[in-house]
Short mmCIF file of C-alpha atoms in Angstrom, two decimals:
data_model
loop_
_atom_site.label_atom_id
_atom_site.label_comp_id
_atom_site.label_asym_id
_atom_site.label_seq_id
_atom_site.Cartn_x
_atom_site.Cartn_y
_atom_site.Cartn_z
CA UNK A 1 9.31 -20.12 -10.52
CA UNK A 2 7.04 -18.39 -12.55
CA UNK A 3 7.77 -18.39 -16.37
CA UNK A 4 5.89 -15.52 -18.60
CA UNK A 5 5.43 -15.83 -21.95
CA UNK A 6 6.74 -14.12 -24.34
CA UNK A 7 3.31 -12.51 -25.45
CA UNK A 8 3.15 -11.56 -21.89
CA UNK A 9 6.40 -9.31 -21.46
CA UNK A 10 5.55 -7.89 -24.84
CA UNK A 11 2.27 -6.89 -23.41
CA UNK A 12 3.59 -5.01 -20.23
CA UNK A 13 6.02 -3.27 -22.14
CA UNK A 14 3.68 -1.82 -24.69
CA UNK A 15 1.24 -0.79 -22.04
CA UNK A 16 4.23 0.92 -20.13
CA UNK A 17 5.10 2.55 -23.77
CA UNK A 18 1.69 3.62 -23.78
CA UNK A 19 1.17 5.06 -20.38
CA UNK A 20 4.05 7.45 -21.80
CA UNK A 21 1.56 8.88 -24.24
CA UNK A 22 -1.87 9.59 -22.16
CA UNK A 23 -0.89 13.43 -21.99
CA UNK A 24 1.64 12.33 -18.23
CA UNK A 25 2.56 15.37 -16.44
CA UNK A 26 6.63 16.33 -16.72
CA UNK A 27 7.07 14.76 -13.26
CA UNK A 28 5.43 11.51 -14.41
CA UNK A 29 7.52 10.75 -16.87
CA UNK A 30 11.36 11.80 -15.38
CA UNK A 31 9.40 9.42 -12.49
CA UNK A 32 8.70 7.09 -14.88
CA UNK A 33 12.19 7.19 -16.57
CA UNK A 34 14.04 6.97 -12.66
CA UNK A 35 11.84 3.41 -12.62
CA UNK A 36 13.05 1.84 -16.01
CA UNK A 37 16.64 2.91 -14.66
CA UNK A 38 17.00 1.73 -11.06
CA UNK A 39 14.49 -1.73 -12.64
CA UNK A 40 17.21 -2.43 -15.16
CA UNK A 41 19.39 -1.92 -12.37
CA UNK A 42 17.37 -4.54 -10.12
CA UNK A 43 17.24 -6.77 -13.37
CA UNK A 44 21.13 -6.89 -13.22
CA UNK A 45 21.42 -7.53 -9.54
CA UNK A 46 18.85 -10.47 -10.11
CA UNK A 47 21.15 -12.09 -12.49
CA UNK A 48 23.64 -12.83 -9.54
CA UNK A 49 21.48 -12.39 -6.44
CA UNK A 50 18.77 -13.57 -8.03
CA UNK A 51 18.92 -16.56 -9.98
CA UNK A 52 22.54 -17.79 -9.23
CA UNK A 53 22.56 -16.97 -5.47
CA UNK A 54 25.17 -14.27 -5.03
CA UNK A 55 23.51 -11.78 -3.08
CA UNK A 56 26.13 -8.73 -3.73
CA UNK A 57 26.12 -4.90 -1.34
CA UNK A 58 28.33 -3.23 -4.88
CA UNK A 59 26.64 -3.03 -7.33
CA UNK A 60 26.78 0.65 -7.66
CA UNK A 61 30.82 -0.63 -8.86
CA UNK A 62 28.73 -1.80 -12.21
CA UNK A 63 26.12 1.47 -11.95
CA UNK A 64 29.22 4.01 -11.87
CA UNK A 65 31.62 2.13 -14.00
CA UNK A 66 28.52 2.77 -16.91
CA UNK A 67 27.45 6.33 -15.50
CA UNK A 68 31.74 7.57 -15.52
CA UNK A 69 32.45 6.28 -18.76
CA UNK A 70 29.58 7.54 -20.36
CA UNK A 71 30.43 11.20 -19.39
CA UNK A 72 34.05 10.55 -19.40
CA UNK A 73 33.77 9.28 -23.15
CA UNK A 74 32.03 12.24 -24.27
CA UNK A 75 33.26 15.25 -22.64
CA UNK A 76 37.34 14.27 -22.32
CA UNK A 77 37.60 12.46 -25.18
CA UNK A 78 34.62 13.44 -27.62
CA UNK A 79 33.50 9.83 -28.21
CA UNK A 80 30.02 9.55 -29.86
CA UNK A 81 27.15 8.85 -27.50
CA UNK A 82 26.12 5.54 -28.71
CA UNK A 83 29.71 4.32 -28.97
CA UNK A 84 30.22 5.57 -25.11
CA UNK A 85 27.15 3.49 -24.45
CA UNK A 86 28.62 0.27 -25.43
CA UNK A 87 32.16 0.87 -23.85
CA UNK A 88 30.05 1.95 -20.81
CA UNK A 89 28.11 -1.05 -21.05
CA UNK A 90 31.31 -3.33 -21.85
CA UNK A 91 33.31 -1.77 -18.82
CA UNK A 92 30.55 -2.91 -16.47
CA UNK A 93 30.78 -6.45 -17.66
CA UNK A 94 34.08 -5.99 -17.33
CA UNK A 95 34.75 -4.79 -13.94
CA UNK A 96 31.73 -8.12 -12.89
CA UNK A 97 34.15 -9.99 -13.85
CA UNK A 98 37.32 -8.54 -12.33
CA UNK A 99 35.60 -8.48 -9.24
CA UNK A 100 34.73 -12.01 -10.09
CA UNK A 101 37.76 -13.57 -10.91
CA UNK A 102 39.18 -12.25 -7.69
CA UNK A 103 36.22 -13.02 -5.37
CA UNK A 104 35.43 -16.85 -7.01
CA UNK A 105 38.99 -17.31 -6.79
CA UNK A 106 39.15 -16.54 -3.97
CA UNK A 107 36.51 -18.79 -2.84
CA UNK A 108 34.23 -16.34 -1.51
CA UNK A 109 30.46 -16.47 -1.21
CA UNK A 110 27.45 -16.00 1.37
CA UNK A 111 28.13 -12.24 3.22
CA UNK A 112 32.31 -12.00 2.22
CA UNK A 113 31.38 -12.14 -1.16
CA UNK A 114 28.77 -9.20 -0.46
CA UNK A 115 30.80 -7.48 2.19
CA UNK A 116 33.72 -8.01 -0.73
CA UNK A 117 31.58 -6.18 -3.68
CA UNK A 118 30.57 -3.42 -1.06
CA UNK A 119 34.51 -2.84 -0.52
CA UNK A 120 35.41 -2.34 -4.17
CA UNK A 121 32.12 -0.06 -4.57
CA UNK A 122 33.28 1.93 -1.99
CA UNK A 123 36.85 1.93 -2.90
CA UNK A 124 35.97 3.36 -6.57
CA UNK A 125 33.52 5.87 -4.76
CA UNK A 126 36.87 7.36 -3.05
CA UNK A 127 39.35 7.13 -6.52
CA UNK A 128 36.36 8.94 -8.70
CA UNK A 129 35.81 11.61 -6.17
CA UNK A 130 39.82 12.40 -5.26
CA UNK A 131 40.78 12.24 -9.22
CA UNK A 132 40.99 14.47 -11.14
CA UNK A 133 40.44 12.96 -14.59
CA UNK A 134 37.02 11.74 -13.02
CA UNK A 135 36.03 15.57 -12.11
CA UNK A 136 36.55 14.93 -8.58
CA UNK A 137 34.33 15.86 -5.98
CA UNK A 138 32.92 18.57 -8.43
CA UNK A 139 32.01 15.66 -10.79
CA UNK A 140 31.19 16.22 -14.82
CA UNK A 141 28.20 17.84 -16.39
CA UNK A 142 27.78 16.58 -20.19
CA UNK A 143 26.73 19.45 -22.41
CA UNK A 144 23.33 19.68 -23.48
CA UNK A 145 22.50 18.79 -26.69
CA UNK A 146 19.56 17.23 -27.93
CA UNK A 147 19.15 15.05 -30.80
CA UNK A 148 18.98 11.29 -31.22
CA UNK A 149 22.54 11.53 -32.12
CA UNK A 150 23.07 13.11 -28.58
CA UNK A 151 20.55 10.49 -26.69
CA UNK A 152 18.71 13.54 -25.50
CA UNK A 153 15.39 14.61 -26.17
CA UNK A 154 13.32 17.92 -25.83
CA UNK A 155 10.55 14.87 -25.19
CA UNK A 156 10.35 13.30 -22.16
CA UNK A 157 8.73 10.38 -23.77
CA UNK A 158 11.53 9.70 -26.40
CA UNK A 159 13.94 8.69 -23.70
CA UNK A 160 11.26 7.35 -21.89
CA UNK A 161 11.22 4.51 -24.28
CA UNK A 162 14.72 4.35 -24.84
CA UNK A 163 14.68 3.31 -21.02
CA UNK A 164 11.85 1.28 -21.31
CA UNK A 165 13.76 -0.80 -24.28
CA UNK A 166 16.55 -1.69 -22.40
CA UNK A 167 14.36 -2.99 -19.62
CA UNK A 168 12.67 -5.05 -21.97
CA UNK A 169 15.87 -6.13 -23.19
CA UNK A 170 16.71 -6.82 -19.47
CA UNK A 171 13.13 -8.70 -19.20
CA UNK A 172 14.57 -11.25 -22.36
CA UNK A 173 17.79 -11.89 -20.60
CA UNK A 174 15.75 -12.43 -16.97
CA UNK A 175 12.66 -14.78 -19.66
CA UNK A 176 16.26 -16.71 -21.56
CA UNK A 177 17.52 -17.66 -18.39
CA UNK A 178 14.81 -19.69 -17.11
CA UNK A 179 14.28 -21.40 -20.30
CA UNK A 180 18.08 -22.51 -20.66
CA UNK A 181 20.57 -24.78 -19.60
CA UNK A 182 22.73 -22.12 -18.20
CA UNK A 183 20.09 -20.85 -16.19
CA UNK A 184 19.59 -24.20 -14.74
CA UNK A 185 23.08 -24.23 -13.81
CA UNK A 186 22.77 -20.57 -12.11
CA UNK A 187 19.71 -22.26 -10.08
CA UNK A 188 21.95 -25.27 -9.31
CA UNK A 189 24.43 -23.19 -7.62
CA UNK A 190 21.83 -20.91 -5.78
CA UNK A 191 19.98 -24.37 -4.06
CA UNK A 192 23.17 -26.30 -3.98
CA UNK A 193 26.56 -25.42 -4.59
CA UNK A 194 28.48 -28.25 -3.15
CA UNK A 195 25.38 -30.63 -5.64
CA UNK A 196 25.95 -28.94 -8.75
CA UNK A 197 29.78 -29.42 -9.01
CA UNK A 198 29.41 -32.64 -8.36
CA UNK A 199 27.48 -33.58 -11.10
CA UNK A 200 29.89 -31.53 -13.22
CA UNK A 201 28.83 -27.83 -13.36
CA UNK A 202 31.96 -25.84 -13.98
CA UNK A 203 31.11 -23.52 -10.54
CA UNK A 204 33.60 -20.99 -11.59
CA UNK A 205 33.07 -20.52 -15.40
CA UNK A 206 29.13 -20.24 -14.31
CA UNK A 207 29.27 -17.26 -12.07
CA UNK A 208 31.89 -15.61 -14.14
CA UNK A 209 29.25 -15.08 -16.79
CA UNK A 210 26.72 -14.25 -14.24
CA UNK A 211 28.52 -11.41 -12.38
CA UNK A 212 29.79 -10.75 -16.06
CA UNK A 213 25.98 -10.01 -17.21
CA UNK A 214 25.08 -8.79 -14.18
CA UNK A 215 27.54 -6.04 -14.63
CA UNK A 216 26.85 -5.15 -18.26
CA UNK A 217 23.08 -4.83 -17.21
CA UNK A 218 23.78 -2.35 -14.38
CA UNK A 219 26.15 -0.59 -15.98
CA UNK A 220 23.83 0.31 -18.67
CA UNK A 221 21.28 1.56 -16.17
CA UNK A 222 24.38 3.43 -14.84
CA UNK A 223 24.96 4.98 -18.33
CA UNK A 224 20.99 6.20 -19.03
CA UNK A 225 21.21 7.67 -15.51
CA UNK A 226 24.00 9.84 -17.08
CA UNK A 227 23.02 10.95 -19.27
CA UNK A 228 19.01 11.57 -18.37
CA UNK A 229 20.16 13.97 -15.96
CA UNK A 230 23.73 14.83 -17.65
CA UNK A 231 25.46 14.85 -14.74
CA UNK A 232 27.18 12.36 -11.73
CA UNK A 233 30.02 12.79 -9.34
CA UNK A 234 31.07 10.02 -7.18
CA UNK A 235 28.89 10.04 -4.44
CA UNK A 236 26.14 9.47 -7.39
CA UNK A 237 27.80 6.86 -9.33
CA UNK A 238 29.21 5.34 -7.01
CA UNK A 239 26.93 5.76 -3.75
CA UNK A 240 25.19 2.51 -1.59
CA UNK A 241 21.89 4.45 -2.35
CA UNK A 242 22.14 2.56 -6.24
CA UNK A 243 22.69 -0.78 -4.38
CA UNK A 244 20.23 -0.67 -2.15
CA UNK A 245 17.46 0.43 -5.15
CA UNK A 246 18.30 -2.53 -6.68
CA UNK A 247 18.42 -4.75 -4.39
CA UNK A 248 15.50 -3.28 -2.74
CA UNK A 249 13.64 -4.00 -5.85
CA UNK A 250 14.51 -7.16 -7.37
CA UNK A 251 13.78 -8.90 -2.90
CA UNK A 252 10.50 -6.90 -3.05
CA UNK A 253 9.47 -7.79 -6.92
CA UNK A 254 10.15 -10.86 -6.25
CA UNK A 255 14.13 -12.24 -6.83
CA UNK A 256 14.79 -14.90 -8.95
CA UNK A 257 12.13 -14.10 -11.40
CA UNK A 258 11.51 -12.46 -14.72
CA UNK A 259 9.01 -9.51 -13.68
CA UNK A 260 10.10 -9.45 -10.02
CA UNK A 261 12.43 -6.59 -10.68
CA UNK A 262 10.26 -4.22 -12.98
CA UNK A 263 7.35 -4.73 -10.05
CA UNK A 264 9.27 -3.82 -7.11
CA UNK A 265 10.90 -0.96 -8.54
CA UNK A 266 7.24 0.58 -9.73
CA UNK A 267 5.70 -0.20 -6.42
CA UNK A 268 8.57 0.70 -4.44
CA UNK A 269 9.33 4.16 -6.37
CA UNK A 270 6.05 4.71 -6.67
CA UNK A 271 4.75 4.41 -2.95
CA UNK A 272 7.46 6.50 -2.17
CA UNK A 273 6.52 9.29 -4.00
CA UNK A 274 2.72 9.07 -3.24
CA UNK A 275 4.70 8.93 0.61
CA UNK A 276 6.15 12.58 -0.32
CA UNK A 277 3.33 13.91 -1.48
CA UNK A 278 1.36 13.47 1.10
CA UNK A 279 3.36 14.00 3.98
CA UNK A 280 4.47 16.62 2.29
CA UNK A 281 7.96 16.36 1.44
CA UNK A 282 9.20 15.33 5.13
CA UNK A 283 13.20 14.20 4.77
CA UNK A 284 13.70 10.62 4.85
CA UNK A 285 9.60 9.55 4.54
CA UNK A 286 9.89 7.74 1.83
CA UNK A 287 13.26 5.94 3.01
CA UNK A 288 10.53 4.59 5.76
CA UNK A 289 7.74 3.46 3.46
CA UNK A 290 11.04 1.58 2.02
CA UNK A 291 11.47 0.16 5.18
CA UNK A 292 8.46 -1.13 6.13
CA UNK A 293 8.01 -2.88 2.30
CA UNK A 294 10.76 -4.72 3.11
CA UNK A 295 9.94 -5.79 6.41
CA UNK A 296 5.75 -6.14 5.61
CA UNK A 297 7.18 -8.45 1.76
CA UNK A 298 9.98 -10.56 4.13
CA UNK A 299 7.73 -11.45 6.83
CA UNK A 300 3.81 -11.73 4.02
CA UNK A 301 5.44 -12.74 0.94
CA UNK A 302 8.72 -13.85 1.43
CA UNK A 303 8.80 -15.26 -2.75
CA UNK A 304 8.09 -11.67 -3.36
CA UNK A 305 5.35 -9.65 -5.08
CA UNK A 306 5.25 -11.67 -8.27
CA UNK A 307 4.79 -15.14 -6.62
CA UNK A 308 1.76 -13.38 -4.18
CA UNK A 309 0.31 -12.46 -7.44
CA UNK A 310 0.58 -16.04 -8.64
CA UNK A 311 -0.70 -17.78 -5.75
CA UNK A 312 -3.59 -15.53 -5.43
CA UNK A 313 -4.32 -15.96 -8.89
CA UNK A 314 -4.20 -20.00 -8.49
CA UNK A 315 -6.71 -19.43 -5.42
CA UNK A 316 -9.07 -17.75 -7.08
CA UNK A 317 -10.67 -20.59 -9.25
CA UNK A 318 -11.09 -22.64 -5.68
CA UNK A 319 -12.66 -19.48 -3.90
CA UNK A 320 -15.19 -19.11 -7.30
CA UNK A 321 -15.97 -22.98 -6.60
CA UNK A 322 -16.65 -22.61 -2.94
#
């Protein structure tokens, strides 16, 4: 496990923020915003799947909870966007706790836990798609109102900075996990749950906290997505695409590491966009690239790009000495 310093994290965030003011086109700014949203969702997945070893196929349930809370509270009840954001994040944590309580009390883990999370996400998608309160199949359109009080900006750079701020919070949460007793408990569960329980770790409580934190971070990504695109429907908010994107980004970048989800999101989405440009927009080419990258990552760097970069950095001095 690699443990970057806080100063390193601050430099990375500062560099990404500076890039936003280098005269990027609107398309590139939108891409960077999307990268940060996926990175945040991947950070949420990483808490549960990377540190605790509880792989989930249904993080769309948390993402959609945040997205719909953000949209419904504004359009149906006129709630202030910042209050809606807080409620959306809290709802993600609550949904995570509910799914965790039902799953962990039943002793589900491994592939069974992964499948039950997928089932919850799919049930949520079907309900949202058929319920008039959530806009049904037509979805929900959020009113365009620019300004900080509405979390909408004519200058896309400011929304990017806010999304980056949430990613920075995710980095701090992961950094805290790697330096806290709670994080050590998560890793102990991942490595050997029975041994951890024998040593006195409250397995149920630790899992519940992990899935609540994971749900909150992923719901935050859903809130940002809704406010950025000003439209959601069931297939977007609860679709399997976000579960796959979050999982891929974390695994390719390095699950169970601080920087893995961020690096994975940048690499995957960056290469995907490059592929679209080179291929002339042939449908499905970006997905093909995702698949190839995942296969290569598992084959040659099973611990992710972060650990690969670290190992290469450690070997470099030896090569110079030779």
